[in-house]
Amino acid sequence: MMLVDSHCHLNFPELAGRVDDALALMRENGVTHALCVSVTLEAFPEVRALAERYPHIYGSVGVHPDYDQAPAVSADRLVALADHPKIVAIGETGLDYYRIKEDCEWQRERFRTHIRAARRCGKPLIIHTRSAAEDTLRIMREERAGEAGGVMHCFTESWDVARGAMELGFYISFSGIVTFKNAKDLREVARRVPLERMLIETDSPFLAPVPFRGKTNEPGLVKYVAEEIGRLQGRPVEEVAAVTSANFFKLFKLNNAGTHA
Ligand SMILES: [Zn+2]
Ligand SMILES: [Zn+2]
C-alpha cells in the first residue's frame, strides 16, 4: 500500500525535534511521501531544508491567512522562492475569517497575490478556507485560480463549496476531522466527492485522527484518514491509497519515483 500525506507541518516545533521518528512511522504505515507546507516566509528555509534533505518530502511556499503580522508578500518574491525542484506548490494561502474578525481586506489581497504567483509559475495552489467559503470561491473565480489548479486543504465546508471548487478543477483534501464523532456532515461530503478528485492529509501536528485524537499528529497517521474514506465510500483502503496517491503525483506534476515528470 502506498499512501501520501498531502499536507503536514514537519517543521513545526511539535515535530521538528523528532523528524526521524515521524519518518519511521511513515515507513511503518506505508506513507511514502509527504508535502511540508509553509505558513510564513520566515519559516520557509526550514521547509526547503527538509525538502532538500529527504527525497520523499516536498515543500511549498506561501503565507497563511492567520498570520496577520507577517510582512506583505509580492508575487515576484513567491515566484522566485518557488523556483526550486522540490518546491511543488504555492501556499498555504486563502481566507480565514474565524480567527481574525476585523476587516480582512489585507487577507483577500494576500490571497490574490498568491493566486497570481501560482498562475505565473505554473505551480498549484494549496488553499485554506475557514468561515469564508463564499469569498474564497469568488476570489478564486475572479483571479482565474483554475489556471493554476490546486487543492482545498483540510476541507470542512459543504457539498456546494466542494462542488464549486471541483468545477474550477480543484481537488478536495480530507484530514483526520472525517474520523471525529461530531463530523457527520463532513463525512457525507467525503462520501460524495469522487475519489478521482480527492487527496488525503494530516495537517499534522494538529488534528490527529481517531484513535489518536488530542495527541500530536504526524504524517504516518494519514493511514487512518484513508481507512475512514474507504469505509465511507465502500472501497478497500488499498484503492483509496492508490487513487489519492496518483492524484497527488498528478496535481504536483511528479512521477511516482518522486522526481519531476
Ligand atoms: Zn490550513
Ligand atoms: Zn496547514
Short mmCIF file of C-alpha atoms and ligand atoms in Angstrom, two decimals:
data_model
loop_
_atom_site.label_atom_id
_atom_site.label_comp_id
_atom_site.label_asym_id
_atom_site.label_seq_id
_atom_site.Cartn_x
_atom_site.Cartn_y
_atom_site.Cartn_z
CA MET A 1 0.00 0.00 0.00
CA MET A 2 1.25 3.47 -0.93
CA LEU A 3 -0.10 6.48 0.92
CA VAL A 4 0.81 10.15 0.61
CA ASP A 5 0.26 12.89 3.21
CA SER A 6 -0.57 15.88 1.02
CA HIS A 7 -0.31 18.45 3.85
CA CYS A 8 1.78 18.47 7.01
CA HIS A 9 3.94 20.87 9.01
CA LEU A 10 7.01 18.78 9.84
CA ASN A 11 8.95 21.96 10.64
CA PHE A 12 6.60 22.98 13.48
CA PRO A 13 8.10 22.68 16.98
CA GLU A 14 5.93 19.66 17.91
CA LEU A 15 7.57 17.63 15.10
CA ALA A 16 10.84 19.36 14.20
CA GLY A 17 12.73 17.77 17.10
CA ARG A 18 11.63 14.27 16.19
CA VAL A 19 11.56 14.18 12.40
CA ASP A 20 13.38 10.83 12.30
CA ASP A 21 10.65 9.22 14.45
CA ALA A 22 7.99 10.73 12.19
CA LEU A 23 9.75 9.35 9.09
CA ALA A 24 9.97 5.93 10.76
CA LEU A 25 6.21 5.85 11.41
CA MET A 26 5.62 6.88 7.79
CA ARG A 27 7.64 3.86 6.64
CA GLU A 28 5.83 1.56 9.06
CA ASN A 29 2.42 2.72 7.83
CA GLY A 30 3.21 2.74 4.11
CA VAL A 31 3.26 6.54 3.79
CA THR A 32 5.82 7.02 1.03
CA HIS A 33 5.73 10.80 0.55
CA ALA A 34 4.63 13.96 2.36
CA LEU A 35 4.25 17.61 1.45
CA CYS A 36 5.51 20.02 4.11
CA VAL A 37 3.55 23.26 3.77
CA SER A 38 4.84 26.76 4.53
CA VAL A 39 2.85 29.21 6.63
CA THR A 40 5.32 32.13 6.65
CA LEU A 41 8.27 33.18 4.53
CA GLU A 42 10.29 33.44 7.73
CA ALA A 43 9.98 29.68 8.25
CA PHE A 44 10.26 28.82 4.55
CA PRO A 45 14.01 28.00 4.80
CA GLU A 46 13.13 25.25 7.32
CA VAL A 47 10.60 23.77 4.90
CA ARG A 48 13.05 23.97 2.00
CA ALA A 49 15.78 22.35 4.09
CA LEU A 50 13.53 19.37 4.88
CA ALA A 51 12.63 19.01 1.21
CA GLU A 52 16.31 19.18 0.22
CA ARG A 53 17.38 16.70 2.87
CA TYR A 54 14.74 13.98 2.27
CA PRO A 55 13.95 12.78 -1.26
CA HIS A 56 10.36 11.83 -0.33
CA ILE A 57 9.50 15.15 1.34
CA TYR A 58 8.32 18.09 -0.77
CA GLY A 59 7.73 21.70 0.20
CA SER A 60 5.53 24.67 -0.66
CA VAL A 61 5.94 28.42 -0.30
CA GLY A 62 3.31 30.84 0.99
CA VAL A 63 1.92 32.92 3.83
CA HIS A 64 -1.07 31.56 5.75
CA PRO A 65 -4.06 33.91 6.23
CA ASP A 66 -3.88 33.62 10.05
CA TYR A 67 -0.51 35.40 10.17
CA ASP A 68 -1.71 38.99 10.30
CA GLN A 69 1.70 40.29 11.44
CA ALA A 70 3.58 38.78 8.51
CA PRO A 71 5.13 41.39 6.20
CA ALA A 72 3.44 41.96 2.84
CA VAL A 73 4.45 39.47 0.19
CA SER A 74 4.74 40.07 -3.54
CA ALA A 75 4.03 37.70 -6.39
CA ASP A 76 7.60 38.27 -7.60
CA ARG A 77 9.01 37.01 -4.32
CA LEU A 78 6.73 33.93 -4.25
CA VAL A 79 7.61 33.06 -7.84
CA ALA A 80 11.34 33.42 -7.08
CA LEU A 81 11.16 31.21 -3.97
CA ALA A 82 9.06 28.60 -5.79
CA ASP A 83 11.77 28.22 -8.44
CA HIS A 84 13.18 25.05 -6.89
CA PRO A 85 12.68 21.42 -7.94
CA LYS A 86 11.37 20.30 -4.53
CA ILE A 87 9.03 23.26 -4.00
CA VAL A 88 5.91 21.97 -5.71
CA ALA A 89 3.12 24.35 -4.68
CA ILE A 90 2.11 27.88 -3.67
CA GLY A 91 0.53 28.06 -0.21
CA GLU A 92 -0.91 27.66 2.11
CA THR A 93 -2.99 30.66 1.24
CA GLY A 94 -6.66 31.52 1.37
CA LEU A 95 -9.08 33.20 3.77
CA ASP A 96 -9.80 32.63 7.44
CA TYR A 97 -12.49 34.83 8.99
CA TYR A 98 -12.77 32.57 12.04
CA ARG A 99 -9.62 33.64 13.84
CA ILE A 100 -9.48 37.23 12.63
CA LYS A 101 -12.78 39.09 12.78
CA GLU A 102 -11.87 42.66 11.89
CA ASP A 103 -11.66 43.91 8.32
CA CYS A 104 -9.87 41.29 6.27
CA GLU A 105 -9.17 43.19 3.06
CA TRP A 106 -5.45 42.50 3.60
CA GLN A 107 -6.22 38.76 3.65
CA ARG A 108 -8.06 38.98 0.36
CA GLU A 109 -5.21 40.96 -1.21
CA ARG A 110 -2.65 38.44 0.05
CA PHE A 111 -4.77 35.60 -1.36
CA ARG A 112 -4.99 37.31 -4.77
CA THR A 113 -1.21 37.75 -4.77
CA HIS A 114 -0.71 34.01 -4.18
CA ILE A 115 -3.11 33.07 -6.99
CA ARG A 116 -1.28 35.41 -9.38
CA ALA A 117 2.06 33.88 -8.36
CA ALA A 118 0.73 30.34 -8.90
CA ARG A 119 -0.55 31.21 -12.37
CA ARG A 120 2.78 32.79 -13.25
CA CYS A 121 4.98 29.92 -12.11
CA GLY A 122 2.59 27.13 -13.10
CA LYS A 123 2.57 25.53 -9.66
CA PRO A 124 -0.72 24.56 -8.00
CA LEU A 125 -2.31 26.29 -5.00
CA ILE A 126 -2.85 24.92 -1.50
CA ILE A 127 -5.96 26.76 -0.28
CA HIS A 128 -7.09 27.13 3.31
CA THR A 129 -10.62 28.40 3.90
CA ARG A 130 -12.47 28.82 7.17
CA SER A 131 -15.71 30.75 7.74
CA ALA A 132 -15.04 32.41 4.38
CA ALA A 133 -16.15 29.94 1.71
CA GLU A 134 -18.15 32.40 -0.38
CA ASP A 135 -15.34 34.97 -0.65
CA THR A 136 -12.78 32.20 -1.22
CA LEU A 137 -14.63 30.81 -4.23
CA ARG A 138 -15.42 34.29 -5.56
CA ILE A 139 -11.75 35.34 -5.49
CA MET A 140 -10.69 32.01 -6.99
CA ARG A 141 -13.03 32.70 -9.91
CA GLU A 142 -12.06 36.38 -10.25
CA GLU A 143 -8.34 35.58 -10.26
CA ARG A 144 -8.75 32.51 -12.52
CA ALA A 145 -7.24 30.15 -9.95
CA GLY A 146 -8.33 27.25 -12.15
CA GLU A 147 -5.45 28.05 -14.49
CA ALA A 148 -3.03 27.06 -11.74
CA GLY A 149 -5.20 24.35 -10.17
CA GLY A 150 -4.70 23.11 -6.66
CA VAL A 151 -6.32 21.68 -3.59
CA MET A 152 -8.82 22.82 -0.95
CA HIS A 153 -6.92 21.53 2.05
CA CYS A 154 -8.36 20.23 5.33
CA PHE A 155 -11.80 20.55 3.81
CA THR A 156 -14.64 21.20 6.29
CA GLU A 157 -17.17 23.00 4.11
CA SER A 158 -20.45 21.93 2.49
CA TRP A 159 -21.03 19.84 -0.61
CA ASP A 160 -21.89 23.03 -2.55
CA VAL A 161 -18.49 24.52 -1.74
CA ALA A 162 -16.76 21.26 -2.69
CA ARG A 163 -18.65 21.22 -5.98
CA GLY A 164 -17.76 24.87 -6.67
CA ALA A 165 -14.07 24.12 -6.14
CA MET A 166 -14.19 20.95 -8.24
CA GLU A 167 -15.82 22.92 -11.06
CA LEU A 168 -12.67 25.05 -11.07
CA GLY A 169 -10.62 21.87 -11.37
CA PHE A 170 -9.54 21.76 -7.73
CA TYR A 171 -9.02 18.68 -5.61
CA ILE A 172 -10.64 18.29 -2.18
CA SER A 173 -8.39 17.13 0.65
CA PHE A 174 -9.75 15.47 3.79
CA SER A 175 -7.95 15.34 7.12
CA GLY A 176 -8.43 13.38 10.36
CA ILE A 177 -11.52 15.51 11.00
CA VAL A 178 -13.50 12.93 8.98
CA THR A 179 -12.88 10.46 11.82
CA PHE A 180 -14.25 12.79 14.52
CA LYS A 181 -17.52 11.83 16.16
CA ASN A 182 -19.14 15.23 15.54
CA ALA A 183 -18.23 15.40 11.82
CA LYS A 184 -21.34 13.74 10.41
CA ASP A 185 -21.98 16.38 7.74
CA LEU A 186 -18.37 16.33 6.59
CA ARG A 187 -18.44 12.52 6.31
CA GLU A 188 -21.43 12.88 4.00
CA VAL A 189 -19.40 15.29 1.81
CA ALA A 190 -16.45 12.86 1.82
CA ARG A 191 -18.76 10.06 0.77
CA ARG A 192 -19.88 12.09 -2.27
CA VAL A 193 -16.59 13.56 -3.50
CA PRO A 194 -15.32 11.31 -6.33
CA LEU A 195 -12.11 9.54 -5.33
CA GLU A 196 -10.54 10.88 -8.56
CA ARG A 197 -10.87 14.42 -7.15
CA MET A 198 -9.64 13.63 -3.65
CA LEU A 199 -6.44 13.99 -1.64
CA ILE A 200 -5.82 13.00 1.97
CA GLU A 201 -3.72 14.74 4.58
CA THR A 202 -2.89 15.02 8.26
CA ASP A 203 -2.33 18.80 8.71
CA SER A 204 -0.01 17.49 11.44
CA PRO A 205 0.94 18.31 14.16
CA PHE A 206 -2.76 19.21 14.52
CA LEU A 207 -5.97 17.21 14.16
CA ALA A 208 -4.77 13.69 14.99
CA PRO A 209 -7.37 11.21 13.75
CA VAL A 210 -9.32 8.86 16.00
CA PRO A 211 -7.98 6.82 17.89
CA PHE A 212 -5.18 9.37 18.49
CA ARG A 213 -7.39 12.42 18.90
CA GLY A 214 -5.80 15.06 21.15
CA LYS A 215 -2.28 13.70 20.67
CA THR A 216 0.41 15.14 18.39
CA ASN A 217 -0.44 14.23 14.81
CA GLU A 218 2.18 13.12 12.29
CA PRO A 219 2.27 12.17 8.59
CA GLY A 220 2.23 8.41 9.28
CA LEU A 221 -1.28 8.73 10.70
CA VAL A 222 -2.76 9.66 7.31
CA LYS A 223 -3.46 5.92 7.09
CA TYR A 224 -6.45 6.43 9.43
CA VAL A 225 -7.88 9.07 7.12
CA ALA A 226 -7.61 6.64 4.18
CA GLU A 227 -9.35 3.92 6.19
CA GLU A 228 -12.26 6.21 7.05
CA ILE A 229 -12.64 7.30 3.41
CA GLY A 230 -12.67 3.62 2.45
CA ARG A 231 -15.46 2.89 4.95
CA LEU A 232 -17.50 5.88 3.75
CA GLN A 233 -17.17 5.03 0.07
CA GLY A 234 -17.38 1.26 0.49
CA ARG A 235 -13.97 0.70 -1.08
CA PRO A 236 -10.88 -1.15 0.09
CA VAL A 237 -8.32 1.11 1.75
CA GLU A 238 -5.77 -0.05 -0.86
CA GLU A 239 -7.88 1.57 -3.58
CA VAL A 240 -8.20 4.81 -1.62
CA ALA A 241 -4.43 4.79 -1.10
CA ALA A 242 -3.63 4.10 -4.75
CA VAL A 243 -6.01 6.67 -6.23
CA THR A 244 -5.28 9.51 -3.79
CA SER A 245 -1.53 8.94 -4.21
CA ALA A 246 -1.87 9.02 -8.01
CA ASN A 247 -3.90 12.23 -7.67
CA PHE A 248 -1.12 13.77 -5.58
CA PHE A 249 1.57 12.99 -8.15
CA LYS A 250 -0.59 14.24 -10.98
CA LEU A 251 -1.53 17.52 -9.27
CA PHE A 252 2.02 18.33 -8.21
CA LYS A 253 3.49 17.18 -11.54
CA LEU A 254 5.69 14.43 -10.08
CA ASN A 255 6.29 10.92 -11.26
CA ASN A 256 5.86 8.07 -8.81
CA ALA A 257 9.56 7.77 -8.17
CA GLY A 258 9.24 11.19 -6.61
CA THR A 259 11.16 13.20 -9.17
CA HIS A 260 9.84 15.60 -11.73
CA ALA A 261 8.00 14.04 -14.65
ZN ZN B 1 -4.70 25.33 6.75
ZN ZN B 2 -1.73 23.57 7.32
#
